[in-house]
Short mmCIF file of C-alpha atoms in Angstrom, two decimals:
data_model
loop_
_atom_site.label_atom_id
_atom_site.label_comp_id
_atom_site.label_asym_id
_atom_site.label_seq_id
_atom_site.Cartn_x
_atom_site.Cartn_y
_atom_site.Cartn_z
CA UNK Y 11 5.20 2.20 48.03
CA UNK Y 12 2.82 -0.42 47.08
CA UNK Y 13 3.49 -2.59 44.11
CA UNK Y 14 0.77 -3.38 41.60
CA UNK Y 15 2.45 -6.61 40.55
CA UNK Y 16 5.20 -8.51 42.34
CA UNK Y 17 6.80 -11.62 41.02
CA UNK Y 18 9.10 -13.83 43.08
CA UNK Y 19 11.15 -16.43 41.50
CA UNK Y 20 8.79 -17.40 38.84
CA UNK Y 21 9.88 -20.66 37.14
CA UNK Y 22 8.05 -22.17 34.28
CA UNK Y 23 9.09 -25.54 32.75
CA UNK Y 24 7.44 -27.24 29.68
CA UNK Y 25 8.61 -30.85 30.15
CA UNK Y 26 12.44 -30.63 30.49
CA UNK Y 27 12.67 -27.20 28.94
CA UNK Y 28 12.95 -24.31 31.36
CA UNK Y 29 11.18 -21.22 29.78
CA UNK Y 30 11.26 -19.03 32.69
CA UNK Y 31 14.34 -19.27 35.09
CA UNK Y 32 13.42 -17.60 38.25
CA UNK Y 33 11.87 -14.08 37.36
CA UNK Y 34 11.94 -11.44 40.06
CA UNK Y 35 10.08 -8.19 39.22
CA UNK Y 36 8.29 -5.49 40.80
CA UNK Y 37 5.98 -3.14 39.06
CA UNK Y 38 4.95 0.07 40.82
CA UNK Y 39 1.30 1.10 40.99
CA UNK Y 40 0.31 3.44 38.28
CA UNK Y 41 3.41 2.97 35.92
CA UNK Y 42 3.70 1.74 32.44
CA UNK Y 43 6.06 -1.20 32.57
CA UNK Y 44 7.46 -2.63 29.54
CA UNK Y 45 8.62 -6.22 29.09
CA UNK Y 46 10.87 -6.37 26.06
CA UNK Y 47 12.55 -9.34 24.55
CA UNK Y 48 13.03 -11.24 21.28
CA UNK Y 49 10.67 -13.76 20.12
CA UNK Y 50 10.83 -16.96 22.16
CA UNK Y 51 12.13 -15.03 25.21
CA UNK Y 52 9.35 -15.99 27.44
CA UNK Y 53 7.16 -12.85 27.28
CA UNK Y 54 3.85 -14.35 26.48
CA UNK Y 55 4.61 -17.15 28.97
CA UNK Y 56 5.02 -14.81 31.70
CA UNK Y 57 1.96 -12.67 30.72
CA UNK Y 58 -0.03 -15.89 30.74
CA UNK Y 59 1.25 -16.77 34.14
CA UNK Y 60 0.27 -13.05 35.36
CA UNK Y 61 -3.09 -13.36 33.81
CA UNK Y 62 -4.02 -16.71 35.14
CA UNK Y 63 -3.99 -18.59 31.79
CA UNK Y 64 -1.03 -20.73 33.02
CA UNK Y 65 0.00 -22.18 36.29
CA UNK Y 66 3.75 -21.48 36.94
CA UNK Y 67 5.92 -24.35 38.07
CA UNK Y 68 7.21 -22.45 40.85
CA UNK Y 69 7.19 -19.00 42.47
CA UNK Y 70 4.62 -16.42 43.60
CA UNK Y 71 2.82 -13.52 42.11
CA UNK Y 72 1.06 -10.85 44.04
CA UNK Y 73 -1.53 -8.31 42.72
CA UNK Y 74 -1.74 -5.14 44.73
CA UNK Y 75 -0.38 -6.89 47.86
CA UNK Y 76 -2.47 -10.02 47.59
CA UNK Y 77 -1.46 -13.41 46.55
CA UNK Y 78 -2.81 -14.38 43.03
CA UNK Y 79 -4.24 -17.88 42.95
CA UNK Y 80 -2.07 -20.35 40.90
CA UNK Y 81 -3.66 -20.49 37.40
CA UNK Y 82 -6.88 -18.69 38.78
CA UNK Y 83 -8.75 -16.92 36.09
CA UNK Y 84 -10.92 -13.91 36.20
CA UNK Y 85 -9.27 -11.41 38.43
CA UNK Y 86 -11.77 -8.51 38.58
CA UNK Y 87 -9.31 -5.68 38.64
CA UNK Y 88 -7.53 -6.88 35.52
CA UNK Y 89 -7.91 -5.76 31.79
CA UNK Y 90 -6.26 -7.73 29.00
CA UNK Y 91 -5.55 -7.16 25.37
CA UNK Y 92 -3.81 -10.10 23.61
CA UNK Y 93 -3.62 -10.60 19.94
CA UNK Y 94 -5.04 -14.16 20.32
CA UNK Y 95 -8.04 -13.01 22.20
CA UNK Y 96 -10.93 -13.42 20.05
CA UNK Y 97 -13.85 -11.24 19.10
CA UNK Y 98 -17.25 -12.58 18.02
CA UNK Y 99 -16.76 -12.12 14.34
CA UNK Y 100 -20.46 -12.09 13.18
CA UNK Y 101 -21.60 -9.62 15.93
CA UNK Y 102 -21.26 -5.81 15.77
CA UNK Y 103 -18.60 -3.89 17.54
CA UNK Y 104 -21.27 -2.62 19.90
CA UNK Y 105 -22.74 -6.04 20.56
CA UNK Y 106 -19.17 -7.34 21.21
CA UNK Y 107 -18.79 -4.84 24.01
CA UNK Y 108 -22.39 -4.89 25.17
CA UNK Y 109 -21.87 -8.52 26.12
CA UNK Y 110 -18.87 -7.66 28.43
CA UNK Y 111 -20.70 -4.67 30.01
CA UNK Y 112 -23.28 -7.24 31.34
CA UNK Y 113 -20.41 -9.66 32.30
CA UNK Y 114 -18.53 -6.96 34.22
CA UNK Y 115 -21.57 -5.53 35.60
CA UNK Y 116 -21.00 -2.03 34.34
CA UNK Y 117 -23.82 0.20 32.78
CA UNK Y 118 -24.37 -0.44 29.11
CA UNK Y 119 -23.49 3.17 27.98
CA UNK Y 120 -19.81 2.32 28.75
CA UNK Y 121 -20.02 0.23 25.54
CA UNK Y 122 -20.51 3.33 23.48
CA UNK Y 123 -18.18 5.34 25.72
CA UNK Y 124 -15.30 2.72 25.02
CA UNK Y 125 -16.21 2.81 21.33
CA UNK Y 126 -16.03 6.68 21.30
CA UNK Y 127 -12.57 6.57 22.98
CA UNK Y 128 -10.98 4.09 20.48
CA UNK Y 129 -12.51 6.12 17.57
CA UNK Y 130 -15.00 3.23 16.55
CA UNK Y 131 -18.22 4.75 17.43
CA UNK Y 132 -19.12 5.45 13.86
CA UNK Y 133 -18.45 1.60 13.00
CA UNK Y 134 -20.48 0.39 16.11
CA UNK Y 135 -22.94 -1.32 13.77
CA UNK Y 136 -20.22 -3.07 11.74
CA UNK Y 137 -19.72 -6.66 12.15
CA UNK Y 138 -16.24 -7.56 13.49
CA UNK Y 139 -15.48 -9.59 10.26
CA UNK Y 140 -15.47 -6.45 8.27
CA UNK Y 141 -12.94 -4.69 10.48
CA UNK Y 142 -9.21 -4.04 9.55
CA UNK Y 143 -6.55 -5.28 11.74
CA UNK Y 144 -5.94 -1.78 13.38
CA UNK Y 145 -9.72 -1.37 14.02
CA UNK Y 146 -9.87 -4.94 15.58
CA UNK Y 147 -6.73 -3.92 17.84
CA UNK Y 148 -8.71 -0.83 18.94
CA UNK Y 149 -11.86 -2.69 19.59
CA UNK Y 150 -9.79 -5.29 21.73
CA UNK Y 151 -8.33 -2.35 23.65
CA UNK Y 152 -11.74 -0.83 24.08
CA UNK Y 153 -12.96 -4.30 25.58
CA UNK Y 154 -10.01 -4.48 27.91
CA UNK Y 155 -10.44 -0.85 29.41
CA UNK Y 156 -14.08 -0.78 29.54
CA UNK Y 157 -14.50 -1.84 33.12
CA UNK Y 158 -11.74 0.62 34.26
CA UNK Y 159 -9.28 -2.18 35.52
CA UNK Y 160 -6.55 -1.25 37.97
CA UNK Y 161 -4.08 -3.37 35.92
CA UNK Y 162 -3.88 -3.74 32.20
CA UNK Y 163 -1.93 -6.30 30.36
CA UNK Y 164 -1.18 -5.46 26.83
CA UNK Y 165 0.67 -7.94 24.65
CA UNK Y 166 2.26 -6.58 21.79
CA UNK Y 167 -0.49 -3.82 21.56
CA UNK Y 168 0.88 -1.98 18.42
CA UNK Y 169 2.19 -5.04 16.49
CA UNK Y 170 1.58 -4.87 12.71
CA UNK Y 171 -0.35 -1.61 12.95
CA UNK Y 172 0.24 1.46 10.79
CA UNK Y 173 2.11 4.38 12.72
CA UNK Y 174 -1.16 6.37 12.98
CA UNK Y 175 -3.22 3.54 14.58
CA UNK Y 176 -0.20 2.77 16.83
CA UNK Y 177 -0.03 6.44 17.92
CA UNK Y 178 -3.74 6.28 18.88
CA UNK Y 179 -3.10 3.14 20.80
CA UNK Y 180 -0.28 5.03 22.67
CA UNK Y 181 -2.53 7.94 23.43
CA UNK Y 182 -5.09 5.54 24.98
CA UNK Y 183 -2.55 3.85 26.91
CA UNK Y 184 -1.41 7.12 28.45
CA UNK Y 185 -4.83 7.95 29.26
CA UNK Y 186 -5.31 4.95 31.14
CA UNK Y 187 -2.19 5.59 33.06
CA UNK Y 188 -3.34 9.03 33.91
CA UNK Y 189 -6.59 7.49 35.11
CA UNK Y 190 -4.42 5.58 37.70
CA UNK Y 191 -4.17 2.11 35.93
CA UNK Y 192 -0.97 0.06 36.02
CA UNK Y 193 0.07 -1.11 32.50
CA UNK Y 194 2.15 -4.08 31.82
CA UNK Y 195 2.94 -4.26 28.30
CA UNK Y 196 5.18 -6.54 26.10
CA UNK Y 197 6.62 -5.34 22.96
CA UNK Y 198 9.23 -5.66 20.25
CA UNK Y 199 9.10 -1.96 19.44
CA UNK Y 200 11.85 -0.13 21.13
CA UNK Y 201 10.70 3.32 20.22
CA UNK Y 202 7.28 2.42 21.89
CA UNK Y 203 9.08 1.28 24.96
CA UNK Y 204 11.15 4.33 25.19
CA UNK Y 205 8.19 6.66 24.61
CA UNK Y 206 5.62 4.97 26.95
CA UNK Y 207 7.45 2.99 29.64
CA UNK Y 208 8.63 4.30 32.94
CA UNK Y 209 10.60 1.15 33.61
CA UNK Y 210 11.37 -1.54 31.11
CA UNK Y 211 12.88 -5.06 31.63
CA UNK Y 212 14.68 -7.17 29.06
CA UNK Y 213 13.78 -10.83 29.18
CA UNK Y 214 16.33 -13.01 27.41
CA UNK Y 215 16.20 -16.93 27.40
CA UNK Y 216 14.07 -16.83 30.44
CA UNK Y 217 15.94 -14.43 32.63
CA UNK Y 218 15.63 -10.84 33.20
CA UNK Y 219 18.96 -9.52 31.95
CA UNK Y 220 18.39 -5.75 32.50
CA UNK Y 221 15.95 -3.47 34.20
CA UNK Y 222 15.51 0.15 34.81
CA UNK Y 223 14.11 3.43 33.20
CA UNK Y 224 14.78 3.41 29.39
CA UNK Y 225 17.19 6.56 29.68
CA UNK Y 226 19.09 4.91 32.59
CA UNK Y 227 19.40 1.57 30.75
CA UNK Y 228 20.76 3.44 27.70
CA UNK Y 229 23.26 5.48 29.84
CA UNK Y 230 24.54 2.39 31.36
CA UNK Y 231 25.62 1.13 28.07
CA UNK Y 232 27.18 4.24 26.90
CA UNK Y 233 30.68 2.45 26.56
CA UNK Y 234 31.89 4.86 23.93
CA UNK Y 235 31.05 8.12 25.90
CA UNK Y 236 31.79 10.40 22.93
CA UNK Y 237 30.18 13.32 21.46
CA UNK Y 238 29.18 13.58 17.78
CA UNK Y 239 29.22 17.04 16.45
CA UNK Y 240 28.03 17.87 12.88
CA UNK Y 241 29.39 21.05 11.51
CA UNK Y 242 27.88 23.37 8.93
CA UNK Y 243 29.40 22.27 5.71
CA UNK Y 244 28.83 18.45 6.51
CA UNK Y 245 31.91 17.54 8.41
CA UNK Y 246 31.25 15.22 11.40
CA UNK Y 247 33.57 15.28 14.46
CA UNK Y 248 33.83 12.74 17.10
CA UNK Y 249 35.17 13.85 20.54
CA UNK Y 250 35.75 12.21 23.93
CA UNK Y 251 33.02 13.24 26.42
CA UNK Y 252 35.54 14.70 28.89
CA UNK Y 253 37.26 17.81 29.84
CA UNK Y 254 39.90 17.39 27.09
CA UNK Y 255 37.41 18.12 24.43
CA UNK Y 256 36.16 21.31 26.13
CA UNK Y 257 38.26 23.76 24.33
CA UNK Y 258 37.54 22.23 20.87
CA UNK Y 259 33.69 22.23 21.62
CA UNK Y 260 33.84 25.78 22.93
CA UNK Y 261 35.79 26.79 19.74
CA UNK Y 262 33.15 25.32 17.37
CA UNK Y 263 30.41 27.00 19.34
CA UNK Y 264 32.01 30.28 19.36
CA UNK Y 265 32.68 30.15 15.56
CA UNK Y 266 28.89 29.31 15.26
CA UNK Y 267 29.82 26.13 13.30
CA UNK Y 268 27.73 23.54 15.05
CA UNK Y 269 24.76 22.33 13.21
CA UNK Y 270 23.99 19.37 15.77
CA UNK Y 271 25.62 18.06 18.77
CA UNK Y 272 24.88 14.46 20.33
CA UNK Y 273 26.26 12.21 22.93
CA UNK Y 274 26.67 8.72 21.86
CA UNK Y 275 24.61 6.75 24.38
CA UNK Y 276 23.09 3.75 22.51
CA UNK Y 277 19.45 3.26 21.77
CA UNK Y 278 17.44 0.60 23.67
CA UNK Y 279 17.74 -1.56 20.64
CA UNK Y 280 21.61 -1.38 20.48
CA UNK Y 281 21.65 -2.24 24.17
CA UNK Y 282 19.44 -5.31 23.86
CA UNK Y 283 21.40 -6.40 21.03
CA UNK Y 284 24.57 -6.10 22.90
CA UNK Y 285 22.97 -8.09 25.68
CA UNK Y 286 21.35 -10.80 23.71
CA UNK Y 287 23.53 -11.11 20.76
CA UNK Y 288 20.53 -10.80 18.47
CA UNK Y 289 17.96 -8.22 17.33
CA UNK Y 290 14.25 -8.17 17.55
CA UNK Y 291 12.48 -10.02 14.91
CA UNK L 15 -26.31 -14.95 39.77
CA UNK L 16 -27.75 -15.59 36.23
CA UNK L 17 -26.40 -12.47 34.84
CA UNK L 18 -23.77 -14.08 32.98
CA UNK L 19 -25.80 -16.85 31.67
CA UNK L 20 -28.39 -14.33 30.54
CA UNK L 21 -25.91 -12.23 28.77
CA UNK L 22 -24.37 -15.24 26.82
CA UNK L 23 -27.72 -16.48 25.94
CA UNK L 24 -28.70 -13.18 24.43
CA UNK L 25 -25.48 -13.00 22.69
CA UNK L 26 -26.16 -16.36 21.25
CA UNK L 27 -29.56 -15.41 19.90
CA UNK L 28 -28.14 -12.47 18.15
CA UNK L 29 -25.54 -14.72 16.67
CA UNK L 30 -27.92 -17.38 15.52
CA UNK L 31 -29.49 -14.99 12.99
CA UNK L 32 -26.31 -14.42 11.52
CA UNK L 33 -24.83 -17.90 11.63
CA UNK L 34 -26.34 -19.77 8.69
CA UNK L 35 -24.70 -23.11 9.52
CA UNK L 36 -26.38 -23.34 12.93
CA UNK L 37 -29.50 -21.73 11.60
CA UNK L 38 -29.89 -24.37 9.08
CA UNK L 39 -29.70 -27.01 11.68
CA UNK L 40 -32.63 -25.74 13.56
CA UNK L 41 -34.98 -25.32 10.55
CA UNK L 42 -33.81 -27.88 7.97
CA UNK L 43 -35.91 -30.92 9.44
CA UNK L 44 -39.09 -29.04 10.39
CA UNK L 45 -39.25 -27.15 7.05
CA UNK L 46 -38.66 -30.66 5.06
CA UNK L 47 -41.24 -32.34 7.44
CA UNK L 48 -43.92 -29.60 6.70
CA UNK L 49 -43.19 -29.73 2.81
CA UNK L 50 -43.17 -33.42 2.58
CA UNK L 51 -46.33 -33.96 4.74
CA UNK L 52 -48.15 -31.47 2.50
CA UNK L 53 -46.82 -32.55 -0.84
CA UNK L 54 -46.32 -36.45 -0.73
CA UNK L 55 -49.19 -38.74 -0.18
CA UNK L 56 -48.71 -42.41 -0.80
CA UNK L 57 -51.24 -45.26 -0.36
CA UNK L 58 -50.81 -47.32 2.68
CA UNK L 59 -48.00 -45.01 4.15
CA UNK L 60 -48.71 -44.57 7.89
CA UNK L 61 -50.20 -41.27 9.00
CA UNK L 62 -47.59 -38.53 9.44
CA UNK L 63 -44.80 -40.90 8.43
CA UNK L 64 -42.44 -38.02 7.36
CA UNK L 65 -43.11 -35.79 10.44
CA UNK L 66 -42.32 -38.67 12.79
CA UNK L 67 -39.31 -39.88 10.96
CA UNK L 68 -37.78 -36.33 10.73
CA UNK L 69 -38.60 -35.82 14.31
CA UNK L 70 -36.40 -38.69 15.42
CA UNK L 71 -33.75 -37.50 12.90
CA UNK L 72 -33.90 -33.99 14.11
CA UNK L 73 -33.33 -35.23 17.85
CA UNK L 74 -30.17 -36.95 16.83
CA UNK L 75 -28.79 -34.32 14.54
CA UNK L 76 -29.75 -30.62 15.33
CA UNK L 77 -28.77 -30.23 19.05
CA UNK L 78 -25.68 -32.51 18.78
CA UNK L 79 -24.19 -30.65 15.75
CA UNK L 80 -25.18 -27.22 17.04
CA UNK L 81 -23.73 -27.26 20.49
CA UNK L 82 -20.47 -29.21 19.24
CA UNK L 83 -19.88 -26.45 16.50
CA UNK L 84 -20.71 -23.52 18.91
CA UNK L 85 -18.22 -24.62 21.70
CA UNK L 86 -15.63 -25.78 19.18
CA UNK L 87 -15.82 -22.41 17.42
CA UNK L 88 -15.56 -20.45 20.72
CA UNK L 89 -12.50 -22.54 21.73
CA UNK L 90 -10.87 -22.13 18.42
CA UNK L 91 -11.41 -18.37 18.25
CA UNK L 92 -10.55 -18.02 21.92
CA UNK L 93 -13.56 -16.16 22.78
CA UNK L 94 -14.37 -18.84 25.33
CA UNK L 95 -11.15 -18.14 26.84
CA UNK L 96 -11.96 -14.31 27.05
CA UNK L 97 -15.28 -15.20 28.79
CA UNK L 98 -13.52 -17.40 31.40
CA UNK L 99 -11.03 -14.77 31.91
CA UNK L 100 -13.79 -12.19 32.51
CA UNK L 101 -15.12 -14.17 35.43
CA UNK L 102 -17.80 -16.35 33.59
CA UNK L 103 -17.97 -19.80 35.13
CA UNK L 104 -17.92 -22.87 32.95
CA UNK L 105 -21.23 -23.95 34.29
CA UNK L 106 -22.82 -20.60 33.48
CA UNK L 107 -21.54 -20.74 29.87
CA UNK L 108 -22.70 -24.43 29.39
CA UNK L 109 -26.12 -23.57 31.00
CA UNK L 110 -26.55 -20.52 28.58
CA UNK L 111 -25.60 -22.68 25.49
CA UNK L 112 -27.67 -25.66 26.64
CA UNK L 113 -30.69 -23.61 27.32
CA UNK L 114 -30.32 -21.75 24.03
CA UNK L 115 -30.02 -24.92 21.80
CA UNK L 116 -32.63 -26.68 23.79
CA UNK L 117 -34.99 -23.97 23.41
CA UNK L 118 -34.32 -23.38 19.69
CA UNK L 119 -34.65 -27.12 19.09
CA UNK L 120 -37.94 -27.23 21.06
CA UNK L 121 -39.28 -24.54 18.75
CA UNK L 122 -38.23 -26.73 15.80
CA UNK L 123 -40.02 -29.69 17.57
CA UNK L 124 -43.25 -27.61 17.80
CA UNK L 125 -43.31 -27.20 14.17
CA UNK L 126 -42.46 -30.92 13.65
CA UNK L 127 -45.45 -31.68 16.05
CA UNK L 128 -47.85 -29.49 14.12
CA UNK L 129 -46.72 -31.15 10.89
CA UNK L 130 -47.17 -34.62 12.62
CA UNK L 131 -50.84 -33.59 13.59
CA UNK L 132 -50.21 -33.62 17.23
CA UNK L 133 -52.77 -31.59 19.27
CA UNK L 134 -53.45 -30.70 22.94
CA UNK L 135 -52.23 -33.31 25.35
CA UNK L 136 -50.75 -35.37 22.56
CA UNK L 137 -48.61 -32.35 21.52
CA UNK L 138 -47.55 -31.75 25.14
CA UNK L 139 -46.41 -35.48 25.37
CA UNK L 140 -44.65 -35.13 21.92
CA UNK L 141 -42.70 -32.02 23.07
CA UNK L 142 -41.70 -33.79 26.32
CA UNK L 143 -40.39 -36.76 24.45
CA UNK L 144 -38.53 -34.36 22.09
CA UNK L 145 -37.10 -32.42 25.02
CA UNK L 146 -35.71 -35.54 26.61
CA UNK L 147 -34.16 -36.48 23.37
CA UNK L 148 -32.66 -33.05 22.66
CA UNK L 149 -31.09 -33.18 26.14
CA UNK L 150 -29.31 -36.51 25.42
CA UNK L 151 -28.00 -35.01 22.18
CA UNK L 152 -26.98 -31.95 23.89
CA UNK L 153 -24.76 -33.86 26.21
CA UNK L 154 -23.21 -35.85 23.48
CA UNK L 155 -22.54 -32.51 21.34
CA UNK L 156 -21.17 -30.73 24.45
CA UNK L 157 -18.72 -33.65 24.96
CA UNK L 158 -17.65 -33.50 21.35
CA UNK L 159 -17.16 -29.65 21.43
CA UNK L 160 -15.25 -29.74 24.61
CA UNK L 161 -13.02 -32.48 23.37
CA UNK L 162 -12.35 -30.51 20.13
CA UNK L 163 -9.61 -27.92 19.74
CA UNK L 164 -11.11 -26.37 16.51
CA UNK L 165 -14.33 -26.55 14.55
CA UNK L 166 -12.77 -28.94 11.91
CA UNK L 167 -11.94 -31.43 14.54
CA UNK L 168 -15.42 -31.17 16.00
CA UNK L 169 -17.05 -31.65 12.61
CA UNK L 170 -14.90 -34.66 11.90
CA UNK L 171 -16.24 -36.32 15.17
CA UNK L 172 -19.80 -34.95 14.87
CA UNK L 173 -20.47 -36.18 11.54
CA UNK L 174 -20.26 -39.95 12.15
CA UNK L 175 -21.95 -39.77 15.49
CA UNK L 176 -24.60 -37.74 14.16
CA UNK L 177 -25.25 -40.15 11.29
CA UNK L 178 -25.40 -43.03 13.60
CA UNK L 179 -27.91 -41.46 15.95
CA UNK L 180 -30.15 -39.64 13.33
CA UNK L 181 -30.23 -42.28 10.81
CA UNK L 182 -30.66 -45.26 13.09
CA UNK L 183 -34.34 -44.46 13.63
CA UNK L 184 -35.08 -44.40 9.96
CA UNK L 185 -32.93 -47.50 8.94
CA UNK L 186 -34.45 -49.42 11.87
CA UNK L 187 -37.82 -49.10 10.13
CA UNK L 188 -36.74 -51.19 7.19
CA UNK L 189 -34.43 -53.71 8.68
CA UNK L 190 -34.94 -56.10 11.64
CA UNK L 191 -31.26 -56.58 12.46
CA UNK L 192 -30.69 -52.94 12.33
CA UNK L 193 -33.90 -52.54 14.46
CA UNK L 194 -32.53 -54.77 17.12
CA UNK L 195 -29.19 -52.97 17.32
CA UNK L 196 -30.84 -49.64 17.29
CA UNK L 197 -32.83 -50.21 20.36
CA UNK L 198 -29.75 -49.32 22.44
CA UNK L 199 -29.57 -45.76 20.80
CA UNK L 200 -31.68 -43.16 22.60
CA UNK L 201 -32.67 -41.72 19.17
CA UNK L 202 -34.43 -45.14 18.39
CA UNK L 203 -36.17 -45.02 21.58
CA UNK L 204 -37.27 -41.35 21.03
CA UNK L 205 -38.63 -42.42 17.56
CA UNK L 206 -40.45 -45.39 19.06
CA UNK L 207 -41.97 -43.08 21.65
CA UNK L 208 -42.96 -40.60 19.09
CA UNK L 209 -44.77 -43.38 17.04
CA UNK L 210 -47.04 -43.82 20.10
CA UNK L 211 -47.20 -40.32 21.32
CA UNK L 212 -51.05 -40.59 21.25
CA UNK L 213 -51.20 -43.33 23.77
CA UNK L 214 -48.12 -42.26 25.69
CA UNK L 215 -47.19 -45.82 26.66
CA UNK L 216 -43.77 -45.59 27.99
CA UNK L 217 -41.90 -48.85 28.66
CA UNK L 218 -39.05 -49.59 31.01
CA UNK L 219 -36.89 -50.04 28.02
CA UNK L 220 -37.53 -46.75 26.69
CA UNK L 221 -36.72 -44.96 29.90
CA UNK L 222 -33.60 -47.23 30.72
CA UNK L 223 -32.02 -46.78 27.25
CA UNK L 224 -32.50 -42.96 27.13
CA UNK L 225 -31.27 -42.53 30.78
CA UNK L 226 -28.32 -44.89 30.01
CA UNK L 227 -27.42 -42.89 26.99
CA UNK L 228 -27.67 -39.69 28.98
CA UNK L 229 -25.47 -41.14 31.62
CA UNK L 230 -22.85 -42.30 28.99
CA UNK L 231 -23.06 -38.92 27.37
CA UNK L 232 -22.44 -37.18 30.69
CA UNK L 233 -19.40 -39.25 31.69
CA UNK L 234 -18.04 -38.59 28.20
CA UNK L 235 -18.42 -35.04 28.78
CA UNK L 236 -16.82 -35.24 32.27
CA UNK L 237 -13.86 -36.93 30.82
CA UNK L 238 -13.57 -34.46 27.78
CA UNK L 239 -13.90 -31.52 30.36
CA UNK L 240 -11.21 -32.97 32.62
CA UNK L 241 -8.91 -33.63 29.69
CA UNK L 242 -9.31 -30.39 27.71
CA UNK L 243 -11.21 -28.09 29.96
CA UNK L 244 -13.37 -25.33 28.35
CA UNK L 245 -10.81 -22.68 27.55
#
């Protein structure tokens, strides 16, 4: 299977400080990949290397089987949405996108299409300076997907957004995946990662400390391996998840006492707190 | 090949109409020249004194301040980075910005030329002189904009540089020492050429100083670009 992105032993040093310590990652074509990690873990540094904004100290990056130039900008099959990527404040939403239709060499009508997709068509004549944070994020996403890139980099796409706007962005991300795009996103939001990503990796102090499908990762850290049963009447019972508990579970079920039943695998957040010794801030 | 340059040029025209700080740079001196030429008449004052004086000041101020401000703003707000990441080459961006400011300033120069009573061949010569001066200022402004990380930083460098180049031609009129020192500044040479646009008598000194200033500005820009880059 061809990989959309392949990183081999990526090292990044700033002076004496080693921010990335030999990153090896393979991202399958057409998947949503989530890079998770606390602030300062090196997520943005890695995304900057992948998008050509920063030249890595050592290592190799391949896109769609081809070597990426070290620090070379402007890869044609790449779309990017980064919080610090600016918009032209005095221009309208439409004019902001129109400029890029011409730069990408796509028809001008793509600007209107993209505005419709992100729900900003009604505000197409609004200057960017009058948009809310959520609307700006949607406009950034519209600009990133307008030329239908094969690889889409999203840096904290729903950071600081209300749940409705975040859900709209998630929907668009899924639509892009359905189109066949590979999506590389960084996030603090474990729920977002669990919901969207087919694979996640945890970056901690410049190293990948865990990698896999979100459910797989959670199951791997299910040390307790217990069942939590909540009975009608409010009582909560904790049982070992093995054959010794089978009779008890059967009994509760036969007596129709079970209100809810859960296994105790941890959430992604709990796994990452266990691995890093700290939460996501 | 020119697709990106044209796109950025058009974007910039749209932006100018909403960017009062830049718009005022383009129109302030031409408007002042027209008003003062019409309203102030002093005995023994040389013909078109205000228009000629403001023309030299315009060359030293408007292009320099405008291009430095535009580049610095794009750097600060990361829009320049987005352009570069989208495949726009630095020269395409600089060409678009240079052409845009050069043409807007030439439009202002045309108003100054009309206010200064230049007509026909004299007007063409006047515009050629202004075009050369605007180009020199553009190079200095581009160097400042490129070297700056923010608009505030660009302003703090632009103001003293602009004051020197725009006020030297005027101050040189009133003081011999300043006049001698000012000869090494392109804006003074432009001022001198404007004064004799009717005869169009270009001296070696005029050409040498303007070219030397342009070369120095180009070197300055090269250093700033090498050190900071555009994005």
